Coordinates of C-alpha atoms in Angstrom, one line a residue:
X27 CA 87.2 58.3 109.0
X28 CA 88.1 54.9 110.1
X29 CA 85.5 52.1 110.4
X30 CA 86.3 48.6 112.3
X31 CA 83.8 46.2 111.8
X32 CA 84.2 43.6 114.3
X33 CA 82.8 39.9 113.1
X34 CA 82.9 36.4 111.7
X35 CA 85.1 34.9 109.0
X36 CA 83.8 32.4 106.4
X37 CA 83.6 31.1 103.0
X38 CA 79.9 30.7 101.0
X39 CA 79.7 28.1 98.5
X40 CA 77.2 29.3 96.4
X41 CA 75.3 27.0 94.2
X42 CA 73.1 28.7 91.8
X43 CA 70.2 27.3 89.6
X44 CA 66.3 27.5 89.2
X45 CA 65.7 24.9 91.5
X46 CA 68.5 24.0 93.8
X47 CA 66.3 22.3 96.6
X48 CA 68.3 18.6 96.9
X49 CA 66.2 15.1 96.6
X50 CA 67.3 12.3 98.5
X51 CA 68.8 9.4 95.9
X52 CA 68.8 12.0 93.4
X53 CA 71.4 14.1 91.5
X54 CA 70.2 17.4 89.7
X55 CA 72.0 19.9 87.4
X56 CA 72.6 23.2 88.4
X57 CA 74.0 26.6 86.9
X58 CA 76.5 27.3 88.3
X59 CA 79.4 26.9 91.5
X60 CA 81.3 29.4 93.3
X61 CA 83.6 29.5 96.4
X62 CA 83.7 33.5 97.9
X63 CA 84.0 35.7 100.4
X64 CA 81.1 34.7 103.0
X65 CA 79.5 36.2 106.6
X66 CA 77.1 39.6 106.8
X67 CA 80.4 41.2 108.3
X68 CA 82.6 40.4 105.8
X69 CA 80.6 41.7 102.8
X70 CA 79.8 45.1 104.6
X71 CA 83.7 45.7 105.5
X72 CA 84.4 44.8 101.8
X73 CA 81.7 47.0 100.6
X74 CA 82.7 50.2 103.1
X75 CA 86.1 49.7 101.3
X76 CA 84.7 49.5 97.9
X77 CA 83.0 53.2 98.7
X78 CA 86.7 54.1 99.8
X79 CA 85.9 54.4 103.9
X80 CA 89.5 53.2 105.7
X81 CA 87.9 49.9 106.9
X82 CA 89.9 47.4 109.2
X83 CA 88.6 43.9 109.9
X84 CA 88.9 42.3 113.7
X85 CA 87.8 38.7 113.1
X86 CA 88.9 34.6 114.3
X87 CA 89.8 32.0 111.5
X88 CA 91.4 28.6 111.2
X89 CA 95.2 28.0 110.2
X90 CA 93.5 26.0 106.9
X91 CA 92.9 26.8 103.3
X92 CA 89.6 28.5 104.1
X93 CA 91.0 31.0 106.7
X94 CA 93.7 31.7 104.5
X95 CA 91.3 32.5 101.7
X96 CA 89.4 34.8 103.7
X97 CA 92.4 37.1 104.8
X98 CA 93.5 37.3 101.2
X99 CA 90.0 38.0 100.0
X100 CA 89.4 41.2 102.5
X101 CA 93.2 42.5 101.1
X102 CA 92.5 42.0 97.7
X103 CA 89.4 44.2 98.0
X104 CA 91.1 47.2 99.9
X105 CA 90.3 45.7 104.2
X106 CA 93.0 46.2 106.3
X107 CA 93.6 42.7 107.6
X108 CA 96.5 43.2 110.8
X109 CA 93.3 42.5 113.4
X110 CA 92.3 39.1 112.0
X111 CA 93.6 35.8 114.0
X112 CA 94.1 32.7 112.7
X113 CA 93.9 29.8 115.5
X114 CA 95.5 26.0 114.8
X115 CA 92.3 24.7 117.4
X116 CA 89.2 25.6 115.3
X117 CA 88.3 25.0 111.7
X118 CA 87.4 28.2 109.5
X119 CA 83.2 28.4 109.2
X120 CA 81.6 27.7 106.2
X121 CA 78.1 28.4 104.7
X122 CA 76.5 26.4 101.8
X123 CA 74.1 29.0 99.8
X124 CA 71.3 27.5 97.8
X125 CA 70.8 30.3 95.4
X126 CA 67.9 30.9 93.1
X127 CA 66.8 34.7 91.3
X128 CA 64.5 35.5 93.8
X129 CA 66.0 34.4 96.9
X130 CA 68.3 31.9 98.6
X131 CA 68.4 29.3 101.5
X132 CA 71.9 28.5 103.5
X133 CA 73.2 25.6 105.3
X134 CA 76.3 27.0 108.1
X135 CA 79.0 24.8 109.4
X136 CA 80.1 27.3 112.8
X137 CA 83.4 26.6 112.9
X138 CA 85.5 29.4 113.5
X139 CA 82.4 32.1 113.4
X140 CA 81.3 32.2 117.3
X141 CA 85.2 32.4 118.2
X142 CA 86.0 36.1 118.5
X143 CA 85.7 37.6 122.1
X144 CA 86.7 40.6 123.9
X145 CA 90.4 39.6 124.0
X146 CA 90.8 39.6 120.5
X147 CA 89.8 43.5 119.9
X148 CA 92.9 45.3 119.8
X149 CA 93.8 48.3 121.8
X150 CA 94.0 50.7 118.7
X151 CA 90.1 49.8 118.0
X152 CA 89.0 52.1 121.1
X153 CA 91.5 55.1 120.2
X154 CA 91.1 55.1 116.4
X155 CA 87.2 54.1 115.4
X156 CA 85.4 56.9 113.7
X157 CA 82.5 54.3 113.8
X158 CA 82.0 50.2 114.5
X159 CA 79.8 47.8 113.1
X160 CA 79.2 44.2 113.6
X161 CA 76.5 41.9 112.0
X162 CA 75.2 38.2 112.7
X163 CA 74.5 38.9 116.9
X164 CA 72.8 35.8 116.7
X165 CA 76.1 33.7 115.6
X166 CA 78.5 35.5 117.4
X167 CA 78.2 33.6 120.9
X168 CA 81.7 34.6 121.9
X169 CA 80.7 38.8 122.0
X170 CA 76.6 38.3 123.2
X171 CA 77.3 39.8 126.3
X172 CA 80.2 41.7 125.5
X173 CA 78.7 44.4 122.7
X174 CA 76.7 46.5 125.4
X175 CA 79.6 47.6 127.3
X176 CA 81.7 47.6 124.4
X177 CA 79.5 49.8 122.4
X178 CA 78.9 52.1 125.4
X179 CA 82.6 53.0 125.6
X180 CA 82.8 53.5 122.2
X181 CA 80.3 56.1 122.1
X182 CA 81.7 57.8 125.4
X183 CA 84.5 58.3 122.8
X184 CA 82.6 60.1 120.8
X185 CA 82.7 56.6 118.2
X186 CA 79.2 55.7 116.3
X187 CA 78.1 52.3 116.1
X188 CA 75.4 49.7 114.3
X189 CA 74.4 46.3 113.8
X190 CA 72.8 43.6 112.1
X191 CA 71.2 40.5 113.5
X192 CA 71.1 38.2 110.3
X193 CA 68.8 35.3 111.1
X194 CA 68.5 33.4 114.6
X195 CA 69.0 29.4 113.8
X196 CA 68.2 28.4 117.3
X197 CA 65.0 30.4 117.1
X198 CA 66.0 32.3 120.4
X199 CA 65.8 35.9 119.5
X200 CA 67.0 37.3 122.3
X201 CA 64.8 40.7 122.7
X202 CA 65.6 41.7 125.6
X203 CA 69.4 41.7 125.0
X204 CA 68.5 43.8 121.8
X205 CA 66.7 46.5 123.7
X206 CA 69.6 46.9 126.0
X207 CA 72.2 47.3 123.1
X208 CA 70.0 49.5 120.6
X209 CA 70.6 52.0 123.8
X210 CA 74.0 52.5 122.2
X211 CA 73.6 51.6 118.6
X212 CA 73.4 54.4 116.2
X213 CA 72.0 52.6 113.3
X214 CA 70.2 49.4 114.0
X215 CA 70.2 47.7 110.3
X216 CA 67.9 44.3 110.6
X217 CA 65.9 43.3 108.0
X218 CA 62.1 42.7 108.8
X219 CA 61.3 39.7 109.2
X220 CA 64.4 39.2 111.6
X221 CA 62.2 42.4 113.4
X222 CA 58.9 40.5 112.9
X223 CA 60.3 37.6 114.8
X224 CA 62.5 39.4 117.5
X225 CA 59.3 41.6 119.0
X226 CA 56.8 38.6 118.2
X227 CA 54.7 40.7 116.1
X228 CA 52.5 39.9 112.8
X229 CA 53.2 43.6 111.0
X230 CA 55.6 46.1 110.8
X231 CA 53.3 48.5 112.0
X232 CA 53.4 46.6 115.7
X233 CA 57.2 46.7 116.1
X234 CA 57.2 50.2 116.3
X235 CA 55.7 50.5 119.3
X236 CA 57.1 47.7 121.1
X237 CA 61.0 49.3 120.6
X238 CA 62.4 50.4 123.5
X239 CA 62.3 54.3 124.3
X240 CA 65.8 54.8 124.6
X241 CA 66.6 53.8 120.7
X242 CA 67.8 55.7 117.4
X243 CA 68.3 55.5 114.1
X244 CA 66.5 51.8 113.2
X245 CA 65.8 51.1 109.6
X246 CA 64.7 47.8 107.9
X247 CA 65.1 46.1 104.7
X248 CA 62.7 45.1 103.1
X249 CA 63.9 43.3 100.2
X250 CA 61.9 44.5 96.7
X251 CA 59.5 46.6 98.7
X252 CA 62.2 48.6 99.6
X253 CA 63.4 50.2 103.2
X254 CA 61.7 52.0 106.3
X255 CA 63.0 54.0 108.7
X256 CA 62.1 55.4 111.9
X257 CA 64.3 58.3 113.8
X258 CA 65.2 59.2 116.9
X259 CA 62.6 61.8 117.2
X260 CA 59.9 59.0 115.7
X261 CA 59.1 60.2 112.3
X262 CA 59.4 57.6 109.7
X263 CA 60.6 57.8 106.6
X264 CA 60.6 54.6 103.9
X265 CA 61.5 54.5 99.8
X266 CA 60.5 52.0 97.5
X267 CA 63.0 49.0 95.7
X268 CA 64.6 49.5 92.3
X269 CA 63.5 47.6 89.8
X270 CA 66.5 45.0 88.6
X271 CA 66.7 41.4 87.9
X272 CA 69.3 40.3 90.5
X273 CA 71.7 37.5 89.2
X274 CA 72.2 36.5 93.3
X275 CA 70.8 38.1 95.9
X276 CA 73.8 36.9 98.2
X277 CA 75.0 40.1 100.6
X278 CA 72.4 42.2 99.3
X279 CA 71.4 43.0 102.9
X280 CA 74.9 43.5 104.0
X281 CA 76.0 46.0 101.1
X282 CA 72.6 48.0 102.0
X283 CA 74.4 47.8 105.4
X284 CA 77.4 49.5 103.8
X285 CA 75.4 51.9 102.1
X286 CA 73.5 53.0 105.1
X287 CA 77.0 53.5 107.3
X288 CA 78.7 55.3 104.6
X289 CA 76.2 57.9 103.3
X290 CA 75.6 58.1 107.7
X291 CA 78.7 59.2 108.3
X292 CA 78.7 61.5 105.4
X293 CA 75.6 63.3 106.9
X294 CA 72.8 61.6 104.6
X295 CA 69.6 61.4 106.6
X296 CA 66.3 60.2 106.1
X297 CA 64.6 59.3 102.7
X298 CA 68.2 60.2 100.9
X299 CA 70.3 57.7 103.0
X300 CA 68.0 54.9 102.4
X301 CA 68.0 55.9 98.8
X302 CA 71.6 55.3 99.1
X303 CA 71.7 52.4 100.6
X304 CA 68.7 50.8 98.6
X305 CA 71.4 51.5 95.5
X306 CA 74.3 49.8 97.7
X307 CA 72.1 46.9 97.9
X308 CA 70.7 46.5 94.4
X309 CA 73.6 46.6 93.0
X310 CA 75.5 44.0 95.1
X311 CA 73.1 41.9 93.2
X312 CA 74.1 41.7 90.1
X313 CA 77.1 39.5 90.4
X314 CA 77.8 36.2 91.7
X315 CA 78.5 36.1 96.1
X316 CA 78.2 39.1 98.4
X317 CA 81.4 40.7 96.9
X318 CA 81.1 40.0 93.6
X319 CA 80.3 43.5 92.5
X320 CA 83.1 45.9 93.8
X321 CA 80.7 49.5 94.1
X322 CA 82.1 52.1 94.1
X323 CA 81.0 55.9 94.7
X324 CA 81.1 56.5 90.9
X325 CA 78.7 53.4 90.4
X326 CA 76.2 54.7 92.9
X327 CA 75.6 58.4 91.3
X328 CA 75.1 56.7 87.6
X329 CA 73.0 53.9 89.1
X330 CA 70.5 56.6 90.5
X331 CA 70.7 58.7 87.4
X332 CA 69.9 56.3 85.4
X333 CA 67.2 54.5 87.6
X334 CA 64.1 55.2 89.5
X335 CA 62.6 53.0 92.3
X336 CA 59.5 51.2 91.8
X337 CA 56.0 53.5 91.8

């Protein structure tokens, strides 16, 4: 199975400390600093490689330092690299990641992110995907309108596909571009306060019915109270958080995207696959940047030996 995730390029700098909120005319100490691998996509192609899928990256960087750090990144962690353009006119993105151990705030230069368009899929993408995933709709201006008819032909082809909206900066949402694509999206992966805010509702429990009709698989993290998922034929299904103390909870959301695609297209279903992709996403924790922790298959069948989710 081959999986293309299709998506923005950048680095995180990740500052780390109990209190990493800046004051004006004032210097602070913090714990630590780390330049890695950055963007939702990014850290779900790495982590579908880590769990040994054949995962090849289509993506738009700078000819700088940054770009040529993220190419070398996604080889040295197993993503096939050939579909990622580097482009002399545009600067590579960059996000600044205020990190603390219970959550994390981030500051996003665009850059290079919003670049990719139609143009730069390649041909081999439409023959070859078992499955295609993207993440951050809301920063990639560049495909907006574009992933509708993209991820209809996919699925004519007999291809799956998912996404993940990451957070909307202009505050724009776009709901009724998201009911159009969840139409052909197999797994819609957002996390639910990105759902709270997209259908304008107060609860979970309001979303539901506000979906459109003509949806499947949608499930929604919920950070340390776990996951929720509804089906195609309605029922819902949710499983609790495992209990860890994360050391940065960088990716977290984008490795319980890898989870959720991998044990997917190895027929999990239901309570089991969001088991699976809870573990995917706890784990990503426990090291420093969305890649820090390479998980593999072996790491996910010890982890839930040895573990059981919150009561």
């Amino acid at each position: 199975m081959t999986v293309y995730v299709v998506g923005e390029l950048n680095v995180d700098m990740i500052v780390t400390g109990a209190d990493v909120v800046p004051e004006w005319n004032r210097e602070k100490l913090v714990d630590s600093f780390d330049l890695v691998l950055g963007s939702s996509s990014a850290i779900t192609a790495c982590a579908l490689a880590g769990l040994g899928m054949d995962v090849r990256f289509v993506s738009v960087v700078g000819t700088d330092d940054f770009g040529d750090f993220c190419i070398e990144q996604l080889k040295q962690r197993g993503v096939n690299t050939k579909g990622v353009k580097q482009d002399s006119s545009m600067k590579t993105g960059v996000t600044l990641s205020l990190s603390t151990p219970t959550d994390r705030g981030l500051l996003t230069y665009m850059g290079s992110i919003p670049a990719i368009t139609p143009a730069d899929l390649p041909e081999e993408l439409y023959a070859n995907a078992t499955h295609v995933h993207f993440g951050s709709y809301f920063l990639q201006d560049g495909m907006r309108a574009h992933w509708h008819s993209l991820f209809h032909r996919l699925r004519q082809n007999g291809c799956t596909t998912s996404f993940d909206t990451g957070w909307d900066v202009r505050n724009l949402w776009y709901r009724d571009q998201i009911d159009l694509l969840l139409e052909e999206t197999d797994l819609f992966i957002p996390s639910e306060e990105e759902l709270l805010h997209i259908y304008d509702a107060s609860a979970l429990e309001e979303v539901w019915a506000k979906l459109p009709i003509q949806r499947n698989w949608v499930a929604v993290k919920r950070g340390a109270r776990g996951a929720v998922m509804s089906s195609p034929n309605r029922s819902f299904h949710s499983v609790n958080a495992y209990p860890i103390t994360p050391i940065d909870t960088t990716g977290a959301g984008d490795s319980f995207n890898a989870g959720l695609i991998y044990g997917y297209l190895n027929g999990k279903r239901e309570e089991e696959l969001l088991l699976f992709a809870n573990v995917c996403g706890a784990l990503a924790t426990l090291a420093i940047g969305g890649i820090g922790h390479k998980t593999t298959l072996q790491d996910v069948e010890v982890f839930q030996n040895s573990h059981k989710t919150r009561s």
